[in-house]
Short mmCIF file of C-alpha atoms in Angstrom, two decimals:
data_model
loop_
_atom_site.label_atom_id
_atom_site.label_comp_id
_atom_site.label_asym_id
_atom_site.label_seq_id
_atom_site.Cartn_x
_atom_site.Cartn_y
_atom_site.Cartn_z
CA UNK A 755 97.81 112.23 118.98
CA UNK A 756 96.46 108.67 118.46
CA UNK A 757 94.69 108.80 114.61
CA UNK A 758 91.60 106.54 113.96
CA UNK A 759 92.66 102.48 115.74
CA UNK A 760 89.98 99.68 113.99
CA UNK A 761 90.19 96.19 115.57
CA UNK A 762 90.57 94.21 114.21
CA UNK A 763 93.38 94.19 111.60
CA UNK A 764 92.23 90.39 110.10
CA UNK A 765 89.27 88.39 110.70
CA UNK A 766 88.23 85.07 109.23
CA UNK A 767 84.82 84.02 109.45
CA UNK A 768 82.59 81.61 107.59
CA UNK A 769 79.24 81.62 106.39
CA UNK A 770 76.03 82.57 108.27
CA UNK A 771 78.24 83.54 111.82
CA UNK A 772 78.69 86.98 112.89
CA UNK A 773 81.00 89.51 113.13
CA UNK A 774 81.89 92.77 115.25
CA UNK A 775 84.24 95.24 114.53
CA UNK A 776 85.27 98.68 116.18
CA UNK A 777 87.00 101.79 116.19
CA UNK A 778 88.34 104.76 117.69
CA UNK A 779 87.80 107.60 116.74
CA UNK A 780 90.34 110.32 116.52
CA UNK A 781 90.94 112.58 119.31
CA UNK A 782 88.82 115.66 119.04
CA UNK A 783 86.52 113.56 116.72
CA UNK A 784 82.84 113.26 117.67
CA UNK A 785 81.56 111.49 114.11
CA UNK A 786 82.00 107.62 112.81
CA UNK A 787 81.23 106.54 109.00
CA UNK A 788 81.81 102.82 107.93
CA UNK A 789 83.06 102.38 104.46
CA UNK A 790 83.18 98.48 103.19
CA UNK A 791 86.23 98.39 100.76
CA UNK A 792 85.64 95.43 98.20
CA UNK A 793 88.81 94.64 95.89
CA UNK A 794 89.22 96.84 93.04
CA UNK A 795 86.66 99.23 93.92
CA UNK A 796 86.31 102.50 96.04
CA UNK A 797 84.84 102.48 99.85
CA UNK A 798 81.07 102.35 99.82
CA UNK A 799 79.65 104.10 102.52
CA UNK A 800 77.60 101.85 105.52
CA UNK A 801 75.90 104.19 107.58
CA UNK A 802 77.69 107.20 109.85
CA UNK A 803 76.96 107.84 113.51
CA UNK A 804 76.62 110.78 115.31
CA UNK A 805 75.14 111.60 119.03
CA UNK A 806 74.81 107.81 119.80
CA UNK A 807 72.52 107.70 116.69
CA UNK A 808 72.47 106.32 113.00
CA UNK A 809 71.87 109.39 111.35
CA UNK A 810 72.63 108.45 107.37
CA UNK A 811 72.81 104.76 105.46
CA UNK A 812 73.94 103.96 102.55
CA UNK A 813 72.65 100.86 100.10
CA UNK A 814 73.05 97.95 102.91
CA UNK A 815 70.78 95.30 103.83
CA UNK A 816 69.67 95.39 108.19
CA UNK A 817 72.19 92.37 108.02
CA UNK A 818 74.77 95.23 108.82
CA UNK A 819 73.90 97.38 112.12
CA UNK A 820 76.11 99.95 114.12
CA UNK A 821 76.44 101.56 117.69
CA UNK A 822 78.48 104.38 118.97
CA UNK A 823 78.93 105.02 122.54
CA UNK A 824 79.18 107.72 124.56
CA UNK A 825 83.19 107.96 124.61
CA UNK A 826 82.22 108.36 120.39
CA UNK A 827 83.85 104.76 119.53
CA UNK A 828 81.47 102.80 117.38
CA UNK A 829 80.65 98.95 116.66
CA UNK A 830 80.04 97.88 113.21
CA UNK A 831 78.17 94.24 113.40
CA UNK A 832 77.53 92.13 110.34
CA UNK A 833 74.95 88.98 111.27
CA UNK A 834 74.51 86.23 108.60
CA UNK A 835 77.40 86.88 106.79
CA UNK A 836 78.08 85.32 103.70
CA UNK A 837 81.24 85.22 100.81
CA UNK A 838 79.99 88.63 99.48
CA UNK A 839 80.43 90.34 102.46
CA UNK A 840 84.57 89.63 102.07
CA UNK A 841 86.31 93.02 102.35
CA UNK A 842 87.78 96.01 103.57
CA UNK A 843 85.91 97.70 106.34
CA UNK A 844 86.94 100.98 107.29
CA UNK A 845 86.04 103.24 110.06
CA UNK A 846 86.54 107.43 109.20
CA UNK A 847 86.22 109.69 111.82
CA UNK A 848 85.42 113.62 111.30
CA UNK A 849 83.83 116.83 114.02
CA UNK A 850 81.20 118.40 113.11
CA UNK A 851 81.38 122.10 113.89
CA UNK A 852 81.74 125.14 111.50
CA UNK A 853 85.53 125.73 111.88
CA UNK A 854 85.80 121.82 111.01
CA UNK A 855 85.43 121.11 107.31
CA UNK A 856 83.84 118.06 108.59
CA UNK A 857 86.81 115.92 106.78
CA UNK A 858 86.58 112.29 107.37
CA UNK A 859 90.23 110.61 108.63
CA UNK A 860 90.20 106.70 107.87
CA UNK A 861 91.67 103.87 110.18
CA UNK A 862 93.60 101.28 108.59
CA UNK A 863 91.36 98.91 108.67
CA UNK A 864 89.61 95.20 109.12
CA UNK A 865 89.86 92.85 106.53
CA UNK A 866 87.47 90.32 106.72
CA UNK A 867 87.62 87.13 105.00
CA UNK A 868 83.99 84.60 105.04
CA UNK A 869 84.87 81.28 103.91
CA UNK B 769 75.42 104.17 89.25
CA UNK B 770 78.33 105.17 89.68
CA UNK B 771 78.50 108.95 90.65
CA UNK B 772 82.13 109.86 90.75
CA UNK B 773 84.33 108.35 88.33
CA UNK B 774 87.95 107.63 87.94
CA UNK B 775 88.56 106.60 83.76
CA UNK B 776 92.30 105.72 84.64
CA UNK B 777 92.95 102.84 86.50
CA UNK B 778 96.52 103.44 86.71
CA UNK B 779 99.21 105.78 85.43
CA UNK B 780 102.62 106.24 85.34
CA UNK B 781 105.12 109.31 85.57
CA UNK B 782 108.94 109.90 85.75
CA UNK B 783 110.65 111.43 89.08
CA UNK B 784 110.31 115.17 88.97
CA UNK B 785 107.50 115.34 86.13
CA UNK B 786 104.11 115.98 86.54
CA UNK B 787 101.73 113.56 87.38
CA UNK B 788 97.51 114.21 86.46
CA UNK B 789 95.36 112.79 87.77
CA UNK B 790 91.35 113.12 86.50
CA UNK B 791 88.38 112.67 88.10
CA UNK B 792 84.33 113.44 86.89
CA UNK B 793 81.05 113.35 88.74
CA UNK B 794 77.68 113.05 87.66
CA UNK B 795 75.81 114.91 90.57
CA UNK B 796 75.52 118.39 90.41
CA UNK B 797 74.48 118.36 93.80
CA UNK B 798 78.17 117.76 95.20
CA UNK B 799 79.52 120.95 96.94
CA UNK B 800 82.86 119.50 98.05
CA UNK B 801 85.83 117.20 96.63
CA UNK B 802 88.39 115.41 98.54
CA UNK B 803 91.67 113.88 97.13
CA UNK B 804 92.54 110.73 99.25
CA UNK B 805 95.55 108.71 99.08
CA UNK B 806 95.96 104.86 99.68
CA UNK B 807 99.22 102.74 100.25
CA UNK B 808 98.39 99.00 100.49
CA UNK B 809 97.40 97.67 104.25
CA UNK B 810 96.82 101.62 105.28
CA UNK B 811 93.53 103.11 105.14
CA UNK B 812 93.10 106.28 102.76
CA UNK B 813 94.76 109.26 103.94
CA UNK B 814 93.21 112.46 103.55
CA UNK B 815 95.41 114.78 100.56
CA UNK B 816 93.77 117.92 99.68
CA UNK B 817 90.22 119.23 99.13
CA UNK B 818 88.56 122.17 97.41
CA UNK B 819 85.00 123.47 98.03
CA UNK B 820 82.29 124.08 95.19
CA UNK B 821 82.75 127.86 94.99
CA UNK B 822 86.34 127.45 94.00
CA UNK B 823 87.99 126.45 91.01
CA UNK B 824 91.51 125.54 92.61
CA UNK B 825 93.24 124.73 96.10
CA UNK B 826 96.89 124.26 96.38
CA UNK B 827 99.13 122.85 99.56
CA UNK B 828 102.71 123.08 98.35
CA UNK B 829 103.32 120.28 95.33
CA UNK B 830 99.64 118.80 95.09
CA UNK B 831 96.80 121.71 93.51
CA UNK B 832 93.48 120.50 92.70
CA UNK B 833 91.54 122.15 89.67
CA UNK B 834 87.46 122.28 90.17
CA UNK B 835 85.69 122.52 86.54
CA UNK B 836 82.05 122.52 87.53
CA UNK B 837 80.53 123.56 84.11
CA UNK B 838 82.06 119.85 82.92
CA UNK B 839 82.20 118.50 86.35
CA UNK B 840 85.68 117.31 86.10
CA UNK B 841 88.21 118.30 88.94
CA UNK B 842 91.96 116.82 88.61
CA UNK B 843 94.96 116.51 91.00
CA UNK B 844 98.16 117.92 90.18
CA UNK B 845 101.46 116.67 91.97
CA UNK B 846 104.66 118.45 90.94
CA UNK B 847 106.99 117.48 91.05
CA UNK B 848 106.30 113.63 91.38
CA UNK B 849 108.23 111.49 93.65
CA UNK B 850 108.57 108.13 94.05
CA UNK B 851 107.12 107.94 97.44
CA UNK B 852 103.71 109.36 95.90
CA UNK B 853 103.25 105.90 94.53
CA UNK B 854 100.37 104.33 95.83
CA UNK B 855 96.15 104.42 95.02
CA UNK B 856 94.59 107.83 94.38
CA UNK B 857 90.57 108.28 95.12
CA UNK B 858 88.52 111.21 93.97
CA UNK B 859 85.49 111.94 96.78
CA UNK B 860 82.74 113.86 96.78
CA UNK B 861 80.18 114.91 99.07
CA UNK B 862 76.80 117.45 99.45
CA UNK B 863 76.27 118.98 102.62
CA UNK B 864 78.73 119.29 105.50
CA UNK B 865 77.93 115.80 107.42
CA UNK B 866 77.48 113.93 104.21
CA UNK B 867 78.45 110.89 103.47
CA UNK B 868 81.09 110.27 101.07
CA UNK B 869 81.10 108.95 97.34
CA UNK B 870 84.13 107.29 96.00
CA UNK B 871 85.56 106.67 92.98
CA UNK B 872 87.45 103.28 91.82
CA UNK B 873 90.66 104.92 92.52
CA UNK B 874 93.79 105.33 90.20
CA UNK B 875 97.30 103.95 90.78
CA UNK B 876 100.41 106.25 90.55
CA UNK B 877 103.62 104.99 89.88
CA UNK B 878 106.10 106.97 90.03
CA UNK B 879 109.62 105.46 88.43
CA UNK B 880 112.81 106.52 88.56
#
């Protein structure tokens, strides 16, 4: 049973381009949150999808935008980016349902480095 | 703000002792903890949680205590090992789809 795959693993960007990053959820898994992982700190929560829609965001500027398709994989795109935006990104996947518990499983990863 | 908090940065603990690890929140609307643990390049790997209404969950050497009067919860591994070395976060969340809230983490080493 394939876990949570992010693509991908390293990414080096520089200033004002743009970046797209995915992942797969888990099998069974129908749920995506985006963390972003800066050094020394805990994951900060992006936004979650659910049902092909955003349905909660955390503290982010528009800069950073998300998509989940049908087959429950999700996009995370960053436009503009700049130094600050250096990091971890992680993708957790969770199912909603009563039995579930709703606990979120986390992908390994996509550093990305702006220059 | 930080919501959850994690005092310790890191700690370390012999092979076979106890290791503690503490954790406090700030919002008294959180209904449910997670314990997550991180080696370096891996994402965090879900440990052990425990729901609002209890005060303890155990799965076999980790048990994690809930104090909600002093919203504090802590992880207990015993006994340690030295393959529980890595970067311990305290979560927290309210509601069942909620996002969650993360603390800074605290690094276990466990030494021989």
């Amino acid at each position: 049973d394939a876990g949570v795959t992010q693509s991908p693993t390293h990414l080096i960007k520089t200033r004002g381009q743009q970046v797209t990053l995915r992942c797969s959820p888990k099998s069974g898994h129908d749920t995506v949150s985006w963390y972003q992982q800066a050094l020394g700190q805990g994951p900060q929560f992006i936004f979650q999808y659910y049902e092909e829609e955003e349905r909660q965001r955390g503290n982010f500027p528009d800069r950073f935008s998300g998509h989940q398709f049908p087959n429950y994989s999700s996009e995370l795109n960053v436009n503009a980016l700049w130094l600050g935006d250096s990091a971890l990104y992680l993708c957790a996947s969770s199912a909603r349902g009563l039995e579930a518990k709703n606990i979120q499983y986390f992908g390994a990863g996509t550093r990305l480095s702006v220059l | 703000d930080q919501q959850v908090k994690q005092n310790s940065p890191s700690l370390s603990v012999q092979e076979g002792r106890i290791s503690i690890l503490n954790c406090d929140y700030t919002n008294s609307m959180f209904d449910y903890f997670l314990w997550y643990k991180k080696y370096p390049a891996e994402g965090p790997t879900f440990l052990i949680s425990i729901s609002s209404i209890k005060d303890k969950n155990e799965d076999g050497r980790f048990t994690v205590f809930l104090n909600k009067s002093a919203k504090h919860l802590s992880l207990h591994i015993v006994p340690s090992q030295p393959g529980d070395s890595a970067v311990y976060f305290c979560a927290a969340r309210y509601g069942t789809a909620s996002k969650l809230t993360f603390g800074t983490g605290t690094r276990l080493q466990v030494t021989l």
